[in-house]
Amino acid sequence: MSEMTQVSTPPAYGQAVDAAVAPAPMQDPRRSRSLWAGVVLTALGIVTVAIGVAGLRGANGWLQLAVVVAGLALTHVGAGRLLRHRFGAGFDLTSWLSAIWLVLLVLAALLAPVLPLGEHEDIASTLSAPVFARPDLLSEYPLGTNNFGLDLLARVLYGARASLVVALGAVAMGLVIGAALGIVSGFFRKTTDAVIGIFTNSLLAVPPLILLIALATVLEPSLRNLAFALSLLALPSIVRMARASTLTFVQREFVLAARAMGASRLRIMTRELLPNVMLPLLSYAMVMISVLIVAEASLSFLGLGIQPPDPSWGNMIAEGEGNAFEEHPHIVLVPGVVLFLTVFSLNLLGEKARKRFDPRQAKL
Amino acid sequence: MSSSSAALQERSGAARETPVLVVDDLRTQIHTPHGDVQAVDGISFTLGRGETLGVVGESGSGKSVLGRTIMGLYTTGPTMTVTGRVLIAGKDVHALSASELRELWGGDVGMVFQDPMTALNPVKKVGVHLTESLRKRRGMNRPQAKARAAELLALVGIPEPRRRLDQYPHELSGGMRQRVVIAMALANEPALLIADEPTTALDVTVQRQILDLLARLQDELGMAIMLISHNLGVVAGRADRVAVMYAGRVVETADAAALFDAPHHPYTEALLEAIPRLHQPPHVRLAAIDGAPPNMVAPPVGCRFAPRCRYAQPDCTEAPPSLDPAMANGVVTPGHSFACYHPVNAGGQ
Ligand SMILES: Nc1ncnc2c1ncn2[C@@H]1O[C@H](COP(=O)(O)OP(=O)(O)O)[C@@H](O)[C@H]1O
Ligand code: SF4
Ligand SMILES: [Mg+2]
């Protein structure tokens, strides 16, 4: 029974074991030198950040920012070395940081009402608050205030709620409708395929910004309508991806095997095709969320999305209009950096997941 | 054609009670962009309980299309025209409605596929592959279906069946997966099992294990098996009867022993010479036969094997030879028919 001994361990498990066993003997001089370099760099980085945050209070803002950024970069390089030393060469600090950032952001956005945050939208209650206060992590306004004295940290987190709700809602709608259309299209081919093809192609033929502006002028700018409008943006590519994977999977013998066991067409589409099609789609959805966050920000920036004083990353950036940005760059930098980090993290992790679940290299 | 099916019916005692499968002058035409392909061109046979028919021919000779046409199971894609009759357990397959067909599939007839790597859904656990149909068809609840699924896995010789239920297909070896595919086909105790190249994707030792398994299951469950292979060696010793297919037609059919002893058709002879020997690597093509099977959109008139036949004479290309009973010393050899004007090993004619 030689075949019975060929049972293979799943590759992911094997890798995890390798990584855990990896820490090599300390006597290797190159490895221990790299360990020391890591320790030194990390310590140096932390000290630099501390100097930037605490030591340079009141100094030139750009200088302070530059010092903090340099400190963070040093810490990143140093900590990366340390962690690779501990967990093996495959350890990817940036991916972990991206995941941590996203988790923290989502948690903070969810918990915003119960967190001890400053005022985020009621102008009347901030009459005595400082206006355009500079970010200072040790002060009452860690990320500063805007022209009405509203707390930027609070606004960024409440803005995250809007951005995430809209982007997630849009992607969820796009996934449900897009996967259904794509699978039906790829499964039935013929007329169904042609009709759905015409629909997706016409959506693609309208420039996205024009589509959004047209919808924004017709629809109330509510979160739900925004999500709906943005889902139209996500839809064509999701339909195409779902259709393409359906076409490959429908050829596989397991579909024929399911039919040969008497499965109905609906059952084949939902039980055999959907799970296979969904896997690559979900990783693509991460990237799509980031695109839609940017799209929502653009709409709000143009005044077509979320209306101030309700915060959104887009309309916060728009507050830098006129010479506010020149004189108080943090008005734009704070929401801008948060937007950048979020989009960057989603893209990085989405790409990683996509490579892993690419239908062309899907595990057979 | 029908004369041969009558002859087959007459000789086989099992077939006389109620044949599990009756195929009568079956023709399948596939409409492709390049023209119509006559993939199955007038095939007739019957198969009784507990019998095994080996269907052998080079790749492209129409074996898979034959198997699927018999099931009434068409791949999505090109349209097909089917004529002739198929009775499975007395039911006329091509007269059934879509829902009656689904009853038939996985009920009276099960199918085993060539590639166990793709015949299982990669994101479904082994257990789910089995329990889905048990629950739907037999109305079993979850624990009942699970228990039955474990029984089925044990039946096909998988150790630790309970644990396997929770594994994904990629955690099993090729041979184990093929056992799972067989267990799926057997879930509802079919009267007929169509095994389309069940061992082609497996290595040699595993091939033998799977074929032994099929033989044991047939003994235990008494089903009829249609064993399709491109390799005459695979059906040797496994099939009661063998039908050799070339370009959509049966060119020779006989009891396995008679066919291996004294093949009458030059194509059968060539296939016998081309049986891969044990020392050869698996999956070698049947390189011993020169040339390629004919273009099925416009097959040669007359004998379709003529362009590659070493015994071909001018009369071979005039009209297609019919499948007629073999004679030895002026007497019809029961169950042995062939379609050739200049047969080999037919000294008595
Ligand atoms: N889906 C299809 N579309 C077009 N032609 C097909 C299709 N399936 C089978 N054929 C044609 O039918 C013939 C028989 O194919 P098949 O039954 O798969 O051969 P075998 O199983 O004996 O290798 C071949 O000539 C093949 O090209
Ligand atoms: S009929 Fe002629 S060409 Fe055909 S197999 Fe016989 S001898 Fe060869
Ligand atoms: Mg085949």
mmCIF file of N, CA, C and O in Angstrom, chain A residues 1-4 6-8 10-11 187 189-190 249-265 267 271-273 275-276 279 363-364, chain B residues 68 71 73-75 102 105-106 111 113-115 117-124 132-133 136-137 157 159 164 170-171 173 175-177 179 184 205-206 209:
data_model
loop_
_atom_site.group_PDB
_atom_site.id
_atom_site.type_symbol
_atom_site.label_atom_id
_atom_site.label_comp_id
_atom_site.label_asym_id
_atom_site.label_seq_id
_atom_site.Cartn_x
_atom_site.Cartn_y
_atom_site.Cartn_z
ATOM 1 N N MET A 1 0.847 -1.215 0.000
ATOM 2 C CA MET A 1 0.000 0.000 0.000
ATOM 3 C C MET A 1 0.870 1.247 0.000
ATOM 4 O O MET A 1 0.803 2.079 0.904
ATOM 5 N N SER A 2 1.722 1.366 -1.000
ATOM 6 C CA SER A 2 2.674 2.468 -0.979
ATOM 7 C C SER A 2 1.952 3.813 -1.039
ATOM 8 O O SER A 2 2.382 4.791 -0.451
ATOM 9 N N GLU A 3 0.815 3.861 -1.727
ATOM 10 C CA GLU A 3 0.110 5.139 -1.904
ATOM 11 C C GLU A 3 -0.300 5.732 -0.565
ATOM 12 O O GLU A 3 -0.438 6.920 -0.421
ATOM 13 N N MET A 4 -0.525 4.862 0.411
ATOM 14 C CA MET A 4 -1.067 5.369 1.666
ATOM 15 C C MET A 4 -0.031 6.139 2.458
ATOM 16 O O MET A 4 -0.355 6.885 3.368
ATOM 17 N N GLN A 6 1.971 8.215 1.097
ATOM 18 C CA GLN A 6 2.343 9.433 0.377
ATOM 19 C C GLN A 6 1.597 10.662 0.847
ATOM 20 O O GLN A 6 1.726 11.721 0.270
ATOM 21 N N VAL A 7 0.787 10.490 1.874
ATOM 22 C CA VAL A 7 -0.004 11.618 2.348
ATOM 23 C C VAL A 7 0.927 12.779 2.668
ATOM 24 O O VAL A 7 1.876 12.640 3.418
ATOM 25 N N SER A 8 0.649 13.918 2.073
ATOM 26 C CA SER A 8 1.582 15.027 2.229
ATOM 27 C C SER A 8 1.081 15.989 3.297
ATOM 28 O O SER A 8 -0.107 16.163 3.483
ATOM 29 N N PRO A 10 0.370 19.691 4.538
ATOM 30 C CA PRO A 10 0.129 20.952 3.833
ATOM 31 C C PRO A 10 1.365 21.836 3.928
ATOM 32 O O PRO A 10 1.999 21.875 4.987
ATOM 33 N N PRO A 11 1.715 22.496 2.820
ATOM 34 C CA PRO A 11 2.961 23.258 2.784
ATOM 35 C C PRO A 11 3.032 24.341 3.850
ATOM 36 O O PRO A 11 4.083 24.553 4.447
ATOM 37 N N PHE A 187 -21.131 30.314 -16.174
ATOM 38 C CA PHE A 187 -21.718 28.973 -16.139
ATOM 39 C C PHE A 187 -22.654 28.744 -17.321
ATOM 40 O O PHE A 187 -22.590 27.723 -17.989
ATOM 41 N N ARG A 189 -22.914 30.806 -20.056
ATOM 42 C CA ARG A 189 -22.390 31.304 -21.331
ATOM 43 C C ARG A 189 -23.515 31.867 -22.190
ATOM 44 O O ARG A 189 -24.474 32.414 -21.687
ATOM 45 N N LYS A 190 -23.322 31.722 -23.507
ATOM 46 C CA LYS A 190 -24.360 32.087 -24.477
ATOM 47 C C LYS A 190 -25.030 33.443 -24.198
ATOM 48 O O LYS A 190 -24.355 34.422 -23.896
ATOM 49 N N PHE A 249 -12.851 26.959 -13.584
ATOM 50 C CA PHE A 249 -13.274 25.905 -12.658
ATOM 51 C C PHE A 249 -14.352 25.004 -13.259
ATOM 52 O O PHE A 249 -14.424 23.827 -12.936
ATOM 53 N N VAL A 250 -15.170 25.569 -14.150
ATOM 54 C CA VAL A 250 -16.260 24.777 -14.702
ATOM 55 C C VAL A 250 -15.702 23.652 -15.583
ATOM 56 O O VAL A 250 -16.348 22.638 -15.805
ATOM 57 N N GLN A 251 -14.474 23.825 -16.052
ATOM 58 C CA GLN A 251 -13.826 22.787 -16.858
ATOM 59 C C GLN A 251 -13.307 21.632 -16.009
ATOM 60 O O GLN A 251 -13.072 20.550 -16.515
ATOM 61 N N ARG A 252 -13.073 21.924 -14.735
ATOM 62 C CA ARG A 252 -12.484 20.898 -13.875
ATOM 63 C C ARG A 252 -13.428 19.729 -13.720
ATOM 64 O O ARG A 252 -14.648 19.885 -13.715
ATOM 65 N N GLU A 253 -12.835 18.578 -13.517
ATOM 66 C CA GLU A 253 -13.667 17.382 -13.468
ATOM 67 C C GLU A 253 -14.586 17.346 -12.264
ATOM 68 O O GLU A 253 -15.583 16.658 -12.270
ATOM 69 N N PHE A 254 -14.253 18.114 -11.202
ATOM 70 C CA PHE A 254 -15.131 18.008 -10.038
ATOM 71 C C PHE A 254 -16.533 18.553 -10.317
ATOM 72 O O PHE A 254 -17.502 18.128 -9.695
ATOM 73 N N VAL A 255 -16.629 19.449 -11.278
ATOM 74 C CA VAL A 255 -17.957 19.935 -11.654
ATOM 75 C C VAL A 255 -18.724 18.821 -12.372
ATOM 76 O O VAL A 255 -19.894 18.551 -12.080
ATOM 77 N N LEU A 256 -18.024 18.159 -13.270
ATOM 78 C CA LEU A 256 -18.639 17.026 -13.970
ATOM 79 C C LEU A 256 -18.982 15.932 -12.962
ATOM 80 O O LEU A 256 -20.049 15.306 -13.032
ATOM 81 N N ALA A 257 -18.075 15.725 -11.999
ATOM 82 C CA ALA A 257 -18.320 14.693 -10.980
ATOM 83 C C ALA A 257 -19.562 15.033 -10.172
ATOM 84 O O ALA A 257 -20.379 14.161 -9.874
ATOM 85 N N ALA A 258 -19.715 16.313 -9.849
ATOM 86 C CA ALA A 258 -20.903 16.719 -9.086
ATOM 87 C C ALA A 258 -22.156 16.469 -9.906
ATOM 88 O O ALA A 258 -23.165 15.977 -9.398
ATOM 89 N N ARG A 259 -22.086 16.795 -11.201
ATOM 90 C CA ARG A 259 -23.260 16.540 -12.044
ATOM 91 C C ARG A 259 -23.520 15.048 -12.136
ATOM 92 O O ARG A 259 -24.660 14.605 -12.069
ATOM 93 N N ALA A 260 -22.441 14.272 -12.274
ATOM 94 C CA ALA A 260 -22.620 12.827 -12.388
ATOM 95 C C ALA A 260 -23.197 12.235 -11.113
ATOM 96 O O ALA A 260 -23.633 11.098 -11.100
ATOM 97 N N MET A 261 -23.154 13.005 -10.023
ATOM 98 C CA MET A 261 -23.782 12.529 -8.790
ATOM 99 C C MET A 261 -25.175 13.108 -8.631
ATOM 100 O O MET A 261 -25.805 12.931 -7.595
ATOM 101 N N GLY A 262 -25.642 13.830 -9.642
ATOM 102 C CA GLY A 262 -27.020 14.294 -9.623
ATOM 103 C C GLY A 262 -27.216 15.667 -9.024
ATOM 104 O O GLY A 262 -28.329 16.018 -8.657
ATOM 105 N N ALA A 263 -26.141 16.474 -8.912
ATOM 106 C CA ALA A 263 -26.307 17.815 -8.351
ATOM 107 C C ALA A 263 -27.019 18.714 -9.354
ATOM 108 O O ALA A 263 -26.776 18.631 -10.557
ATOM 109 N N SER A 264 -27.906 19.579 -8.854
ATOM 110 C CA SER A 264 -28.605 20.495 -9.743
ATOM 111 C C SER A 264 -27.674 21.645 -10.126
ATOM 112 O O SER A 264 -26.622 21.830 -9.533
ATOM 113 N N ARG A 265 -28.117 22.442 -11.098
ATOM 114 C CA ARG A 265 -27.260 23.539 -11.557
ATOM 115 C C ARG A 265 -27.052 24.573 -10.471
ATOM 116 O O ARG A 265 -25.950 25.085 -10.279
ATOM 117 N N ARG A 267 -27.084 24.057 -7.314
ATOM 118 C CA ARG A 267 -26.179 23.463 -6.342
ATOM 119 C C ARG A 267 -24.736 23.532 -6.838
ATOM 120 O O ARG A 267 -23.815 23.803 -6.068
ATOM 121 N N ARG A 271 -22.369 25.474 -4.504
ATOM 122 C CA ARG A 271 -21.511 24.628 -3.682
ATOM 123 C C ARG A 271 -20.169 24.326 -4.324
ATOM 124 O O ARG A 271 -19.168 24.159 -3.633
ATOM 125 N N GLU A 272 -20.141 24.189 -5.636
ATOM 126 C CA GLU A 272 -18.880 23.819 -6.275
ATOM 127 C C GLU A 272 -18.113 25.048 -6.746
ATOM 128 O O GLU A 272 -16.919 25.164 -6.533
ATOM 129 N N LEU A 273 -18.825 25.967 -7.414
ATOM 130 C CA LEU A 273 -18.115 27.080 -8.038
ATOM 131 C C LEU A 273 -17.878 28.235 -7.063
ATOM 132 O O LEU A 273 -16.768 28.752 -6.961
ATOM 133 N N PRO A 275 -17.395 28.726 -3.770
ATOM 134 C CA PRO A 275 -16.257 28.768 -2.843
ATOM 135 C C PRO A 275 -14.925 28.924 -3.576
ATOM 136 O O PRO A 275 -14.026 29.610 -3.105
ATOM 137 N N ASN A 276 -14.811 28.298 -4.738
ATOM 138 C CA ASN A 276 -13.564 28.403 -5.489
ATOM 139 C C ASN A 276 -13.373 29.786 -6.085
ATOM 140 O O ASN A 276 -12.261 30.296 -6.154
ATOM 141 N N LEU A 279 -12.464 32.678 -3.267
ATOM 142 C CA LEU A 279 -11.142 32.755 -2.656
ATOM 143 C C LEU A 279 -10.281 33.852 -3.278
ATOM 144 O O LEU A 279 -9.826 34.753 -2.574
ATOM 145 N N LYS A 363 -4.240 25.483 -5.385
ATOM 146 C CA LYS A 363 -3.936 24.092 -5.088
ATOM 147 C C LYS A 363 -4.974 23.208 -5.746
ATOM 148 O O LYS A 363 -6.153 23.511 -5.740
ATOM 149 N N LEU A 364 -4.511 22.127 -6.338
ATOM 150 C CA LEU A 364 -5.449 21.284 -7.091
ATOM 151 C C LEU A 364 -6.094 20.280 -6.157
ATOM 152 O O LEU A 364 -5.488 19.805 -5.243
ATOM 153 N N ARG B 68 -19.925 9.347 -21.696
ATOM 154 C CA ARG B 68 -20.805 10.448 -21.286
ATOM 155 C C ARG B 68 -22.138 10.403 -22.002
ATOM 156 O O ARG B 68 -23.170 10.764 -21.428
ATOM 157 N N MET B 71 -24.337 8.074 -20.244
ATOM 158 C CA MET B 71 -24.920 8.666 -19.039
ATOM 159 C C MET B 71 -25.917 9.770 -19.360
ATOM 160 O O MET B 71 -26.680 10.188 -18.505
ATOM 161 N N LEU B 73 -24.761 12.662 -20.052
ATOM 162 C CA LEU B 73 -24.067 13.737 -19.345
ATOM 163 C C LEU B 73 -23.173 14.460 -20.340
ATOM 164 O O LEU B 73 -22.176 13.926 -20.782
ATOM 165 N N TYR B 74 -23.568 15.674 -20.701
ATOM 166 C CA TYR B 74 -22.767 16.372 -21.695
ATOM 167 C C TYR B 74 -22.017 17.497 -21.022
ATOM 168 O O TYR B 74 -22.547 18.173 -20.145
ATOM 169 N N THR B 75 -20.797 17.703 -21.473
ATOM 170 C CA THR B 75 -20.052 18.832 -20.945
ATOM 171 C C THR B 75 -20.694 20.107 -21.463
ATOM 172 O O THR B 75 -21.253 20.130 -22.549
ATOM 173 N N ARG B 102 -31.114 13.482 -13.237
ATOM 174 C CA ARG B 102 -30.350 13.675 -12.006
ATOM 175 C C ARG B 102 -30.600 12.555 -11.008
ATOM 176 O O ARG B 102 -29.727 12.184 -10.247
ATOM 177 N N TRP B 105 -28.362 9.706 -12.296
ATOM 178 C CA TRP B 105 -26.948 9.916 -11.983
ATOM 179 C C TRP B 105 -26.744 9.794 -10.481
ATOM 180 O O TRP B 105 -27.497 10.361 -9.698
ATOM 181 N N GLY B 106 -25.740 9.145 -10.110
ATOM 182 C CA GLY B 106 -25.504 8.988 -8.679
ATOM 183 C C GLY B 106 -26.505 8.044 -8.057
ATOM 184 O O GLY B 106 -26.462 7.782 -6.867
ATOM 185 N N MET B 111 -19.957 7.372 -11.861
ATOM 186 C CA MET B 111 -18.861 7.561 -12.801
ATOM 187 C C MET B 111 -17.560 7.830 -12.046
ATOM 188 O O MET B 111 -17.549 8.557 -11.056
ATOM 189 N N PHE B 113 -13.628 9.214 -12.663
ATOM 190 C CA PHE B 113 -12.972 10.045 -13.662
ATOM 191 C C PHE B 113 -11.485 9.791 -13.737
ATOM 192 O O PHE B 113 -10.896 9.155 -12.870
ATOM 193 N N GLN B 114 -10.911 10.352 -14.803
ATOM 194 C CA GLN B 114 -9.506 10.081 -15.094
ATOM 195 C C GLN B 114 -8.568 10.694 -14.070
ATOM 196 O O GLN B 114 -7.664 10.042 -13.589
ATOM 197 N N ASP B 115 -8.799 11.958 -13.743
ATOM 198 C CA ASP B 115 -7.783 12.663 -12.958
ATOM 199 C C ASP B 115 -8.285 12.936 -11.547
ATOM 200 O O ASP B 115 -9.058 13.854 -11.326
ATOM 201 N N MET B 117 -6.903 14.346 -9.326
ATOM 202 C CA MET B 117 -6.453 15.643 -8.820
ATOM 203 C C MET B 117 -7.521 16.707 -9.062
ATOM 204 O O MET B 117 -7.646 17.650 -8.306
ATOM 205 N N THR B 118 -8.253 16.573 -10.144
ATOM 206 C CA THR B 118 -9.251 17.600 -10.438
ATOM 207 C C THR B 118 -10.676 17.107 -10.208
ATOM 208 O O THR B 118 -11.612 17.879 -10.317
ATOM 209 N N ALA B 119 -10.843 15.825 -9.906
ATOM 210 C CA ALA B 119 -12.205 15.304 -9.749
ATOM 211 C C ALA B 119 -12.782 15.610 -8.372
ATOM 212 O O ALA B 119 -13.943 15.353 -8.123
ATOM 213 N N LEU B 120 -11.942 16.133 -7.471
ATOM 214 C CA LEU B 120 -12.441 16.540 -6.159
ATOM 215 C C LEU B 120 -12.317 18.052 -6.041
ATOM 216 O O LEU B 120 -11.347 18.643 -6.512
ATOM 217 N N ASN B 121 -13.308 18.652 -5.403
ATOM 218 C CA ASN B 121 -13.312 20.105 -5.232
ATOM 219 C C ASN B 121 -12.277 20.502 -4.175
ATOM 220 O O ASN B 121 -12.373 20.065 -3.028
ATOM 221 N N PRO B 122 -11.276 21.324 -4.560
ATOM 222 C CA PRO B 122 -10.174 21.603 -3.630
ATOM 223 C C PRO B 122 -10.603 22.293 -2.338
ATOM 224 O O PRO B 122 -9.891 22.192 -1.343
ATOM 225 N N VAL B 123 -11.722 22.976 -2.344
ATOM 226 C CA VAL B 123 -12.098 23.695 -1.121
ATOM 227 C C VAL B 123 -13.156 22.939 -0.305
ATOM 228 O O VAL B 123 -13.668 23.471 0.662
ATOM 229 N N LYS B 124 -13.468 21.720 -0.719
ATOM 230 C CA LYS B 124 -14.443 20.937 0.052
ATOM 231 C C LYS B 124 -13.752 19.773 0.744
ATOM 232 O O LYS B 124 -12.904 19.107 0.157
ATOM 233 N N GLU B 132 -22.960 15.148 1.012
ATOM 234 C CA GLU B 132 -23.922 15.990 0.301
ATOM 235 C C GLU B 132 -24.966 15.149 -0.417
ATOM 236 O O GLU B 132 -26.165 15.375 -0.277
ATOM 237 N N SER B 133 -24.487 14.177 -1.198
ATOM 238 C CA SER B 133 -25.445 13.402 -1.984
ATOM 239 C C SER B 133 -26.220 12.437 -1.083
ATOM 240 O O SER B 133 -27.395 12.173 -1.335
ATOM 241 N N LYS B 136 -28.985 14.484 0.554
ATOM 242 C CA LYS B 136 -30.012 14.937 -0.377
ATOM 243 C C LYS B 136 -30.851 13.763 -0.880
ATOM 244 O O LYS B 136 -32.061 13.807 -0.934
ATOM 245 N N ARG B 137 -30.139 12.681 -1.249
ATOM 246 C CA ARG B 137 -30.797 11.587 -1.935
ATOM 247 C C ARG B 137 -31.440 10.596 -0.978
ATOM 248 O O ARG B 137 -32.524 10.100 -1.209
ATOM 249 N N GLY B 157 -11.184 0.944 0.996
ATOM 250 C CA GLY B 157 -9.848 0.636 1.497
ATOM 251 C C GLY B 157 -9.060 1.825 1.972
ATOM 252 O O GLY B 157 -7.836 1.850 1.844
ATOM 253 N N PRO B 159 -7.648 3.764 5.075
ATOM 254 C CA PRO B 159 -7.487 3.589 6.515
ATOM 255 C C PRO B 159 -7.912 4.845 7.269
ATOM 256 O O PRO B 159 -7.880 5.941 6.708
ATOM 257 N N ARG B 164 -10.181 10.879 7.843
ATOM 258 C CA ARG B 164 -10.100 11.369 6.452
ATOM 259 C C ARG B 164 -11.262 12.281 6.109
ATOM 260 O O ARG B 164 -11.134 13.155 5.265
ATOM 261 N N HIS B 170 -6.265 17.969 -1.014
ATOM 262 C CA HIS B 170 -4.824 18.101 -1.242
ATOM 263 C C HIS B 170 -3.997 17.423 -0.165
ATOM 264 O O HIS B 170 -2.785 17.297 -0.293
ATOM 265 N N GLU B 171 -4.658 16.995 0.898
ATOM 266 C CA GLU B 171 -3.910 16.290 1.940
ATOM 267 C C GLU B 171 -3.795 14.792 1.648
ATOM 268 O O GLU B 171 -3.194 14.060 2.421
ATOM 269 N N SER B 173 -2.966 11.469 -1.105
ATOM 270 C CA SER B 173 -2.184 11.107 -2.286
ATOM 271 C C SER B 173 -3.129 10.826 -3.449
ATOM 272 O O SER B 173 -4.339 10.686 -3.264
ATOM 273 N N GLY B 175 -3.609 8.161 -5.280
ATOM 274 C CA GLY B 175 -4.344 6.907 -5.173
ATOM 275 C C GLY B 175 -5.485 7.001 -4.179
ATOM 276 O O GLY B 175 -6.580 6.486 -4.410
ATOM 277 N N MET B 176 -5.226 7.697 -3.064
ATOM 278 C CA MET B 176 -6.262 7.867 -2.048
ATOM 279 C C MET B 176 -7.411 8.690 -2.598
ATOM 280 O O MET B 176 -8.579 8.421 -2.345
ATOM 281 N N ARG B 177 -7.059 9.737 -3.370
ATOM 282 C CA ARG B 177 -8.120 10.563 -3.944
ATOM 283 C C ARG B 177 -8.973 9.750 -4.890
ATOM 284 O O ARG B 177 -10.187 9.894 -4.909
ATOM 285 N N ARG B 179 -9.561 6.696 -4.703
ATOM 286 C CA ARG B 179 -10.446 5.867 -3.875
ATOM 287 C C ARG B 179 -11.649 6.688 -3.407
ATOM 288 O O ARG B 179 -12.769 6.182 -3.350
ATOM 289 N N MET B 184 -17.389 8.020 -3.906
ATOM 290 C CA MET B 184 -18.484 8.916 -4.301
ATOM 291 C C MET B 184 -19.394 8.240 -5.312
ATOM 292 O O MET B 184 -20.624 8.313 -5.225
ATOM 293 N N THR B 205 2.122 0.952 -9.548
ATOM 294 C CA THR B 205 1.697 0.112 -8.420
ATOM 295 C C THR B 205 0.313 0.525 -7.942
ATOM 296 O O THR B 205 -0.512 -0.321 -7.608
ATOM 297 N N VAL B 206 0.076 1.826 -7.931
ATOM 298 C CA VAL B 206 -1.225 2.316 -7.476
ATOM 299 C C VAL B 206 -2.307 1.913 -8.475
ATOM 300 O O VAL B 206 -3.424 1.569 -8.106
ATOM 301 N N GLN B 209 -3.545 -1.435 -7.639
ATOM 302 C CA GLN B 209 -4.381 -1.429 -6.433
ATOM 303 C C GLN B 209 -5.794 -0.952 -6.743
ATOM 304 O O GLN B 209 -6.769 -1.521 -6.257
#
